[in-house]
């Protein structure tokens, strides 16, 4: 399959359409980003790669970091992790509080904000220098030694992170946060601020398409059966209350972030990252979804 030819065509087709939706405004640093950015990169397991548009420009990965923090927490805590966070799709917005009250502080899954805050707490408990060790973990996965947090973005989110503060306080009240609220929030905001380009993100996520083996160093980062589980969580929970729609239209496990990026994988084939900052009303990139829908339709390959 020549993925490059199909990708170039859908990139040009979707690129010609006017941008719908809006850039995320609730984090002031994100509001400054141009809605016209549009880039995509695909990395295939056979080593072929293709980039179009603003694929090498960095942005903050936001909720995409939730998959990487889940990966690290699963490595460290093993199956005990599932006592603290579930694996069911929430069907609610990414930052919703509503289910936590009846679920007694156990978030539905690790890819909503509530779940990622619990995962952050697990990491803080298991790492000696959480921020330094976590960024080193991502650098090793990505094969990029200078990958970093964007302090401006982290601080910007801290200034208006009322909802995340409400979530972590509520969860702590139920006894499912062991560290200090301020430390958990600071760590979580930093994870969201990590900067990558589409090229770097697709390369980093390629491990989920090749049975948990990192393409940078050929190491088994996570066992095959646990790779399956993380992919299943991306498929069912990666797009919040639009997870069904994403499966219906695109048919790939993936994850979105409010910076306007979507990363998705086709096991044994490829990892793809597309960036277009204008979001639909569910907080997912409008053109990102459109491009991926047209791409899996054009190639005739998806999970289904
Ligand atoms: O916590 C937040 O609200 C953001 N830092 C991340 C949210 C996000 O990316 C949701 N994705 N669609």
Short mmCIF file of C-alpha atoms and ligand atoms in Angstrom, two decimals:
data_model
loop_
_atom_site.label_atom_id
_atom_site.label_comp_id
_atom_site.label_asym_id
_atom_site.label_seq_id
_atom_site.Cartn_x
_atom_site.Cartn_y
_atom_site.Cartn_z
CA UNK A 1 0.00 0.00 0.00
CA UNK A 2 1.40 3.42 -0.94
CA UNK A 3 0.09 5.41 1.99
CA UNK A 4 1.94 8.56 0.85
CA UNK A 5 -0.14 8.99 -2.33
CA UNK A 6 -3.44 8.66 -0.47
CA UNK A 7 -2.28 10.93 2.34
CA UNK A 8 -1.17 13.68 -0.03
CA UNK A 9 -4.54 13.65 -1.78
CA UNK A 10 -6.66 13.77 1.40
CA UNK A 11 -4.34 16.40 2.91
CA UNK A 12 -4.88 18.64 -0.15
CA UNK A 13 -8.63 17.96 -0.27
CA UNK A 14 -9.23 18.66 3.43
CA UNK A 15 -6.78 21.58 3.34
CA UNK A 16 -8.92 23.35 0.73
CA UNK A 17 -11.98 23.26 3.00
CA UNK A 18 -12.61 26.27 5.23
CA UNK A 19 -11.73 25.72 8.91
CA UNK A 20 -14.74 24.95 11.06
CA UNK A 21 -14.76 25.23 14.85
CA UNK A 22 -12.50 27.24 17.12
CA UNK A 23 -9.03 27.13 18.64
CA UNK A 24 -9.16 26.18 22.37
CA UNK A 25 -9.61 29.42 24.30
CA UNK A 26 -9.76 28.29 27.92
CA UNK A 27 -5.95 28.01 28.12
CA UNK A 28 -4.62 31.50 27.19
CA UNK A 29 -1.41 30.19 25.55
CA UNK A 30 -3.44 27.91 23.26
CA UNK A 31 -5.71 30.79 22.22
CA UNK A 32 -2.68 32.46 20.59
CA UNK A 33 -2.12 29.65 18.06
CA UNK A 34 -3.25 30.19 14.46
CA UNK A 35 -6.23 28.06 13.43
CA UNK A 36 -4.73 27.83 9.93
CA UNK A 37 -1.94 25.43 10.91
CA UNK A 38 -2.34 22.10 9.20
CA UNK A 39 0.18 19.28 9.15
CA UNK A 40 0.29 15.51 9.02
CA UNK A 41 2.93 12.81 9.29
CA UNK A 42 2.70 9.06 8.86
CA UNK A 43 5.40 6.62 10.00
CA UNK A 44 4.97 3.07 8.76
CA UNK A 45 6.32 -0.10 10.37
CA UNK A 46 8.21 -0.85 7.13
CA UNK A 47 10.24 2.33 7.68
CA UNK A 48 8.50 4.53 5.10
CA UNK A 49 7.45 8.04 6.20
CA UNK A 50 5.52 10.90 4.63
CA UNK A 51 4.96 14.49 5.82
CA UNK A 52 2.71 17.27 4.53
CA UNK A 53 2.12 20.86 5.66
CA UNK A 54 3.20 22.03 9.13
CA UNK A 55 4.30 18.55 10.17
CA UNK A 56 7.60 19.64 11.73
CA UNK A 57 6.25 22.52 13.83
CA UNK A 58 6.00 21.89 17.56
CA UNK A 59 2.85 22.36 19.68
CA UNK A 60 1.87 21.29 23.19
CA UNK A 61 0.60 17.74 23.08
CA UNK A 62 -2.05 18.31 25.81
CA UNK A 63 -4.16 15.17 26.34
CA UNK A 64 -2.01 13.02 24.07
CA UNK A 65 0.33 12.90 27.09
CA UNK A 66 -2.35 10.83 28.88
CA UNK A 67 -1.42 7.80 26.78
CA UNK A 68 2.27 8.17 27.61
CA UNK A 69 1.62 8.67 31.33
CA UNK A 70 -0.67 5.63 31.27
CA UNK A 71 2.09 3.62 29.59
CA UNK A 72 4.63 4.61 32.29
CA UNK A 73 2.19 4.04 35.17
CA UNK A 74 1.22 0.63 33.77
CA UNK A 75 4.92 -0.31 33.55
CA UNK A 76 5.44 0.76 37.18
CA UNK A 77 2.21 -0.29 38.92
CA UNK A 78 1.14 -3.27 36.77
CA UNK A 79 -2.39 -4.60 37.19
CA UNK A 80 -2.81 -2.76 40.53
CA UNK A 81 -3.35 0.35 38.43
CA UNK A 82 -6.87 -0.83 37.61
CA UNK A 83 -7.89 -0.62 41.29
CA UNK A 84 -7.51 3.14 40.99
CA UNK A 85 -8.90 3.84 37.50
CA UNK A 86 -11.37 2.02 35.24
CA UNK A 87 -11.33 1.05 31.57
CA UNK A 88 -14.86 2.01 30.52
CA UNK A 89 -15.69 4.83 28.10
CA UNK A 90 -17.18 7.73 30.03
CA UNK A 91 -19.44 9.16 27.32
CA UNK A 92 -18.88 12.54 28.98
CA UNK A 93 -16.71 15.58 28.25
CA UNK A 94 -12.97 15.22 28.93
CA UNK A 95 -13.12 17.46 32.00
CA UNK A 96 -16.47 16.36 33.42
CA UNK A 97 -17.02 15.92 37.17
CA UNK A 98 -20.44 14.29 37.09
CA UNK A 99 -19.60 10.57 37.28
CA UNK A 100 -16.98 10.89 39.99
CA UNK A 101 -19.52 11.45 42.73
CA UNK A 102 -21.46 8.23 42.04
CA UNK A 103 -18.30 6.29 41.09
CA UNK A 104 -16.78 7.15 44.49
CA UNK A 105 -13.71 8.86 43.11
CA UNK A 106 -12.66 6.08 40.69
CA UNK A 107 -12.41 7.72 37.24
CA UNK A 108 -14.00 5.76 34.39
CA UNK A 109 -10.76 5.57 32.38
CA UNK A 110 -7.18 6.97 32.26
CA UNK A 111 -7.78 9.19 29.20
CA UNK A 112 -10.26 11.64 30.75
CA UNK A 113 -8.80 14.39 32.92
CA UNK A 114 -9.98 12.69 36.15
CA UNK A 115 -8.21 9.47 35.18
CA UNK A 116 -5.05 11.24 34.08
CA UNK A 117 -4.90 13.02 37.44
CA UNK A 118 -5.01 9.66 39.24
CA UNK A 119 -2.34 8.31 36.87
CA UNK A 120 -0.25 11.41 37.64
CA UNK A 121 -0.62 10.64 41.35
CA UNK A 122 0.56 7.05 40.74
CA UNK A 123 3.61 8.35 38.87
CA UNK A 124 4.48 10.87 41.59
CA UNK A 125 4.38 8.05 44.16
CA UNK A 126 6.58 5.80 42.02
CA UNK A 127 9.20 8.26 40.73
CA UNK A 128 11.88 9.99 42.76
CA UNK A 129 12.00 13.12 40.57
CA UNK A 130 8.68 12.85 38.72
CA UNK A 131 9.03 15.69 36.21
CA UNK A 132 12.65 14.97 35.29
CA UNK A 133 12.18 11.20 35.10
CA UNK A 134 8.99 11.43 33.08
CA UNK A 135 10.40 13.77 30.45
CA UNK A 136 13.44 11.49 30.16
CA UNK A 137 11.09 8.55 29.60
CA UNK A 138 9.37 10.43 26.74
CA UNK A 139 12.73 11.53 25.29
CA UNK A 140 13.84 7.90 25.17
CA UNK A 141 10.59 6.79 23.52
CA UNK A 142 10.77 9.59 20.97
CA UNK A 143 14.52 9.33 20.43
CA UNK A 144 14.76 13.11 20.93
CA UNK A 145 17.16 14.17 23.69
CA UNK A 146 16.04 17.81 23.84
CA UNK A 147 12.30 17.21 24.06
CA UNK A 148 10.85 19.35 26.85
CA UNK A 149 7.97 20.85 28.78
CA UNK A 150 6.78 24.29 27.70
CA UNK A 151 6.84 26.21 31.00
CA UNK A 152 4.72 29.04 29.58
CA UNK A 153 1.94 26.65 28.60
CA UNK A 154 2.11 24.83 31.95
CA UNK A 155 1.90 28.12 33.87
CA UNK A 156 -0.87 29.40 31.63
CA UNK A 157 -2.96 26.34 32.39
CA UNK A 158 -2.20 26.52 36.10
CA UNK A 159 -3.62 30.05 36.15
CA UNK A 160 -7.02 28.88 34.90
CA UNK A 161 -7.04 25.22 35.91
CA UNK A 162 -10.09 25.49 38.14
CA UNK A 163 -11.80 22.40 36.76
CA UNK A 164 -8.74 20.20 37.12
CA UNK A 165 -8.35 21.53 40.66
CA UNK A 166 -11.98 20.63 41.37
CA UNK A 167 -11.45 17.13 39.95
CA UNK A 168 -8.33 16.38 41.96
CA UNK A 169 -9.86 17.74 45.17
CA UNK A 170 -12.98 15.64 44.73
CA UNK A 171 -10.94 12.50 44.00
CA UNK A 172 -8.70 13.18 47.00
CA UNK A 173 -11.78 13.50 49.19
CA UNK A 174 -12.68 9.94 48.14
CA UNK A 175 -9.16 8.78 49.08
CA UNK A 176 -7.92 8.08 45.54
CA UNK A 177 -5.16 10.73 45.48
CA UNK A 178 -2.20 10.12 47.82
CA UNK A 179 -0.02 13.15 47.12
CA UNK A 180 -0.65 16.86 47.62
CA UNK A 181 -3.22 18.41 45.29
CA UNK A 182 -0.79 21.15 44.20
CA UNK A 183 1.92 18.64 43.29
CA UNK A 184 -0.49 16.47 41.27
CA UNK A 185 -1.80 19.50 39.37
CA UNK A 186 1.68 20.86 38.67
CA UNK A 187 2.84 17.48 37.34
CA UNK A 188 -0.32 17.04 35.22
CA UNK A 189 -0.07 20.56 33.72
CA UNK A 190 3.54 19.87 32.80
CA UNK A 191 2.63 16.61 31.06
CA UNK A 192 0.07 18.50 28.95
CA UNK A 193 2.68 21.13 28.03
CA UNK A 194 5.19 18.70 26.46
CA UNK A 195 6.09 19.90 22.98
CA UNK A 196 6.25 17.71 19.90
CA UNK A 197 5.66 17.99 16.18
CA UNK A 198 3.48 15.62 14.13
CA UNK A 199 6.66 13.88 12.95
CA UNK A 200 7.87 13.34 16.51
CA UNK A 201 4.47 12.24 17.76
CA UNK A 202 3.87 9.70 15.00
CA UNK A 203 7.36 8.27 15.58
CA UNK A 204 6.76 8.07 19.34
CA UNK A 205 3.43 6.30 18.92
CA UNK A 206 4.74 3.79 16.40
CA UNK A 207 5.46 1.42 19.30
CA UNK A 208 1.69 0.92 19.72
CA UNK A 209 1.49 -0.24 16.08
CA UNK A 210 4.36 -2.69 16.43
CA UNK A 211 3.49 -4.81 19.45
CA UNK A 212 5.06 -2.52 22.07
CA UNK A 213 8.52 -2.36 20.48
CA UNK A 214 10.06 1.11 20.40
CA UNK A 215 11.36 1.87 16.89
CA UNK A 216 14.13 4.08 18.33
CA UNK A 217 15.96 1.31 20.14
CA UNK A 218 14.09 -1.93 19.30
CA UNK A 219 13.34 -2.43 23.01
CA UNK A 220 10.08 -4.02 24.18
CA UNK A 221 8.67 -1.02 26.08
CA UNK A 222 5.53 -2.81 27.10
CA UNK A 223 4.38 -6.40 26.81
CA UNK A 224 2.39 -7.38 23.73
CA UNK A 225 -0.77 -8.12 25.74
CA UNK A 226 -0.59 -4.75 27.48
CA UNK A 227 -0.06 -2.96 24.16
CA UNK A 228 -3.35 -4.53 23.13
CA UNK A 229 -4.97 -3.11 26.26
CA UNK A 230 -3.68 0.43 25.78
CA UNK A 231 -4.82 0.35 22.14
CA UNK A 232 -8.24 -0.83 23.31
CA UNK A 233 -8.45 2.07 25.76
CA UNK A 234 -7.48 4.52 22.99
CA UNK A 235 -10.15 3.02 20.75
CA UNK A 236 -12.95 3.21 23.33
CA UNK A 237 -11.95 6.26 25.38
CA UNK A 238 -9.55 8.40 23.32
CA UNK A 239 -12.19 10.85 22.13
CA UNK A 240 -14.40 11.20 25.21
CA UNK A 241 -18.04 11.65 24.21
CA UNK A 242 -17.03 11.36 20.56
CA UNK A 243 -15.27 7.97 20.85
CA UNK A 244 -18.13 6.18 19.09
CA UNK A 245 -18.16 8.76 16.30
CA UNK A 246 -14.39 8.44 15.81
CA UNK A 247 -14.62 4.63 15.64
CA UNK A 248 -17.57 4.94 13.25
CA UNK A 249 -15.88 7.40 10.91
CA UNK A 250 -12.17 6.55 11.22
CA UNK A 251 -11.95 3.08 12.73
CA UNK A 252 -8.54 3.40 14.41
CA UNK A 253 -7.37 3.53 18.04
CA UNK A 254 -6.28 7.10 18.71
CA UNK A 255 -6.13 10.07 21.02
CA UNK A 256 -6.90 13.75 20.65
CA UNK A 257 -5.60 16.83 22.44
CA UNK A 258 -7.09 20.33 22.73
CA UNK A 259 -4.00 21.72 20.99
CA UNK A 260 -5.72 20.31 17.88
CA UNK A 261 -3.71 17.16 17.27
CA UNK A 262 -4.95 13.62 16.79
CA UNK A 263 -2.65 10.61 16.81
CA UNK A 264 -3.93 7.24 15.60
CA UNK A 265 -2.42 3.86 14.82
CA UNK A 266 -3.21 0.91 12.63
CA UNK A 267 -1.59 -2.17 14.25
CA UNK A 268 1.17 -3.71 12.14
CA UNK A 269 0.91 -0.85 9.63
CA UNK A 270 1.44 2.73 10.79
CA UNK A 271 1.19 5.58 13.24
CA UNK A 272 -0.21 8.93 12.02
CA UNK A 273 -0.41 12.37 13.65
CA UNK A 274 -2.45 15.24 12.22
CA UNK A 275 -2.54 18.80 13.59
CA UNK A 276 -5.20 21.42 12.91
CA UNK A 277 -6.02 23.59 15.95
CA UNK A 278 -9.69 24.40 15.23
CA UNK A 279 -11.78 22.09 17.40
CA UNK A 280 -15.33 20.84 17.09
CA UNK A 281 -17.77 21.24 19.99
CA UNK A 282 -16.47 18.01 21.60
CA UNK A 283 -12.92 19.40 21.77
CA UNK A 284 -11.49 17.27 18.94
CA UNK A 285 -9.72 18.68 15.86
CA UNK A 286 -12.29 19.20 13.12
CA UNK A 287 -9.91 18.77 10.17
CA UNK A 288 -7.95 16.10 12.00
CA UNK A 289 -11.02 13.89 12.18
CA UNK A 290 -12.00 14.68 8.62
CA UNK A 291 -8.56 13.86 7.24
CA UNK A 292 -8.39 10.55 9.10
CA UNK A 293 -11.90 9.59 8.02
CA UNK A 294 -11.02 10.26 4.37
CA UNK A 295 -7.65 8.53 4.72
CA UNK A 296 -8.99 5.24 6.11
CA UNK A 297 -11.79 5.34 3.53
CA UNK A 298 -9.35 5.98 0.65
CA UNK A 299 -6.90 3.27 1.72
CA UNK A 300 -9.65 0.80 2.59
CA UNK A 301 -7.81 -0.16 5.77
CA UNK A 302 -8.85 0.34 9.38
CA UNK A 303 -9.44 -1.92 12.38
CA UNK A 304 -12.80 -2.82 10.93
O1 LIG B 1 -6.50 19.57 31.25
C1 LIG B 1 -6.86 20.13 30.23
O2 LIG B 1 -7.98 20.64 30.13
C2 LIG B 1 -5.91 20.21 29.06
N1 LIG B 1 -4.58 20.41 29.51
C3 LIG B 1 -5.94 18.95 28.24
C4 LIG B 1 -7.30 18.60 27.73
C5 LIG B 1 -7.29 17.90 26.43
O3 LIG B 1 -6.36 17.95 25.65
C6 LIG B 1 -8.56 17.23 26.05
N2 LIG B 1 -8.50 16.77 24.68
N3 LIG B 1 -9.20 16.77 23.78
#
